[in-house]
């Protein structure tokens, strides 16, 4: 009986440690690639795939996630406004941007809105789980190719990813 209780407790502990990830990306190919990368790691679970921030906002009214990964830049100004609202409304939710673009303006814009991490698509395969863990734990994170373009004054509290 004691062994069975220990097994149940271990299963509950494992479930409690799973980081729930919401993926918001317009392209089905990117969605599937992110799902494969994330679900490969035992500590992460994709809970939903959505195409835009409006869908994510509606989903969060009934669902729960720890990290929201989004394709950056967003498609319209309304989505930008939603990020601030969503951060205010869901205090336990953190945002991670994945982008094809390494424009310093876009990086500053994302981080300035409260996004915790920014990973280039070129480095997503190598750094996704590291980035997820960092932002989930409350740290800011950027992939090294993005950091190279930012002024030093902007990098004070940002963890720079490194390839394993």
XYZ file of C-alpha atoms in Angstrom:
164
model
C 0.000 0.000 0.000
C 2.814 2.403 0.906
C 4.549 1.713 -2.421
C 1.335 2.499 -4.301
C 0.974 5.806 -2.415
C 4.589 6.705 -3.255
C 3.948 5.956 -6.939
C 0.828 8.146 -6.946
C 2.772 10.960 -5.233
C 5.588 10.681 -7.803
C 3.050 10.897 -10.639
C 1.461 13.965 -9.039
C 4.885 15.579 -8.615
C 5.686 14.891 -12.277
C 2.391 16.409 -13.416
C 2.943 19.450 -11.191
C 6.354 20.099 -12.769
C 5.090 19.989 -16.368
C 5.303 23.442 -17.939
C 2.180 24.081 -20.017
C 2.983 25.851 -23.279
C 0.545 27.680 -25.545
C 1.834 28.088 -29.132
C 0.618 31.015 -31.258
C 1.912 30.936 -34.833
C 0.331 31.749 -38.171
C 2.238 29.120 -40.133
C 1.316 25.463 -39.712
C 4.904 24.419 -40.429
C 6.212 26.577 -37.570
C 3.467 25.297 -35.274
C 4.379 21.676 -35.935
C 8.119 22.308 -35.573
C 7.583 24.027 -32.218
C 5.305 21.240 -30.997
C 7.903 18.609 -31.858
C 10.705 20.575 -30.178
C 8.690 21.260 -27.042
C 7.002 17.899 -26.588
C 10.330 16.106 -27.022
C 11.338 17.462 -23.614
C 9.542 15.663 -20.766
C 9.111 18.805 -18.647
C 7.075 20.681 -21.282
C 3.660 20.077 -22.791
C 1.950 21.974 -25.616
C -1.619 22.568 -24.447
C -2.938 24.302 -27.573
C -1.965 25.576 -31.031
C -3.511 28.864 -32.114
C -3.069 31.207 -35.070
C -3.235 34.652 -33.455
C -3.250 36.532 -30.164
C -7.002 37.126 -30.339
C -7.544 33.345 -30.282
C -5.001 33.046 -27.456
C -6.815 35.691 -25.421
C -10.113 33.804 -25.810
C -8.417 30.464 -25.029
C -6.903 31.843 -21.811
C -10.359 32.754 -20.516
C -11.008 29.037 -20.067
C -7.569 27.407 -20.293
C -4.311 27.607 -18.393
C -0.726 27.881 -19.610
C 2.587 28.882 -18.049
C 4.358 30.079 -21.207
C 2.959 31.520 -24.432
C 5.281 31.161 -27.425
C 4.441 33.468 -30.294
C 5.614 34.076 -33.814
C 7.055 37.608 -33.848
C 6.317 40.218 -35.131
C 2.578 40.101 -34.623
C 0.263 40.780 -37.526
C -1.507 43.889 -36.236
C -1.422 46.639 -33.629
C -4.403 45.130 -31.806
C -2.345 42.059 -31.035
C 0.377 44.279 -29.562
C -2.176 45.877 -27.246
C -3.440 42.443 -26.232
C -0.028 41.421 -24.901
C -0.129 44.107 -22.215
C -3.700 43.204 -21.297
C -2.890 39.495 -21.165
C 0.191 40.062 -18.995
C -1.880 42.162 -16.572
C -4.722 39.642 -16.452
C -2.659 36.435 -16.252
C 0.162 37.097 -13.796
C 1.545 33.555 -14.022
C 1.802 33.625 -17.820
C 5.083 34.574 -19.504
C 5.714 35.276 -23.171
C 8.485 34.032 -25.462
C 8.893 35.419 -28.988
C 10.279 33.337 -31.844
C 11.203 35.345 -34.906
C 12.720 35.121 -38.342
C 13.809 38.736 -37.893
C 16.848 39.885 -35.957
C 16.007 43.581 -36.175
C 17.012 45.311 -32.897
C 13.847 47.426 -33.052
C 11.635 44.312 -33.044
C 13.585 42.784 -30.157
C 13.316 45.981 -28.088
C 9.626 46.263 -28.946
C 8.912 42.720 -27.756
C 10.920 43.003 -24.538
C 9.503 46.468 -23.893
C 5.968 45.052 -23.967
C 6.840 42.544 -21.269
C 7.862 39.577 -23.403
C 10.452 37.628 -21.363
C 12.423 36.042 -24.190
C 13.332 36.401 -27.850
C 14.748 33.508 -29.874
C 15.598 33.635 -33.554
C 14.118 30.872 -35.687
C 17.665 30.086 -36.827
C 18.537 29.019 -33.268
C 15.132 27.758 -32.103
C 15.985 24.074 -32.504
C 19.059 24.367 -30.281
C 17.707 26.785 -27.691
C 13.933 26.341 -27.380
C 13.908 24.229 -24.210
C 16.594 26.381 -22.575
C 14.624 29.522 -23.437
C 11.369 28.008 -22.163
C 12.951 27.037 -18.859
C 14.571 30.460 -18.422
C 11.404 32.493 -19.029
C 9.303 30.062 -16.990
C 11.681 30.668 -14.068
C 11.265 34.440 -14.484
C 14.523 35.253 -16.286
C 14.795 37.208 -19.523
C 16.398 35.254 -22.355
C 17.711 36.039 -25.837
C 19.483 33.877 -28.367
C 23.117 34.943 -28.939
C 22.566 36.007 -32.550
C 19.946 38.494 -31.335
C 22.056 39.752 -28.422
C 24.910 40.660 -30.768
C 22.769 43.450 -32.238
C 21.585 45.029 -29.005
C 23.359 47.818 -27.111
C 25.114 46.724 -23.911
C 22.881 48.972 -21.802
C 19.881 46.948 -22.938
C 21.402 43.628 -21.871
C 21.768 44.099 -18.108
C 19.225 41.486 -17.002
C 19.071 39.258 -20.069
C 20.320 35.689 -20.007
C 22.157 34.889 -23.215
C 21.528 31.438 -24.594
C 24.392 29.155 -25.455
C 24.378 26.109 -27.642
C 24.764 22.873 -25.728
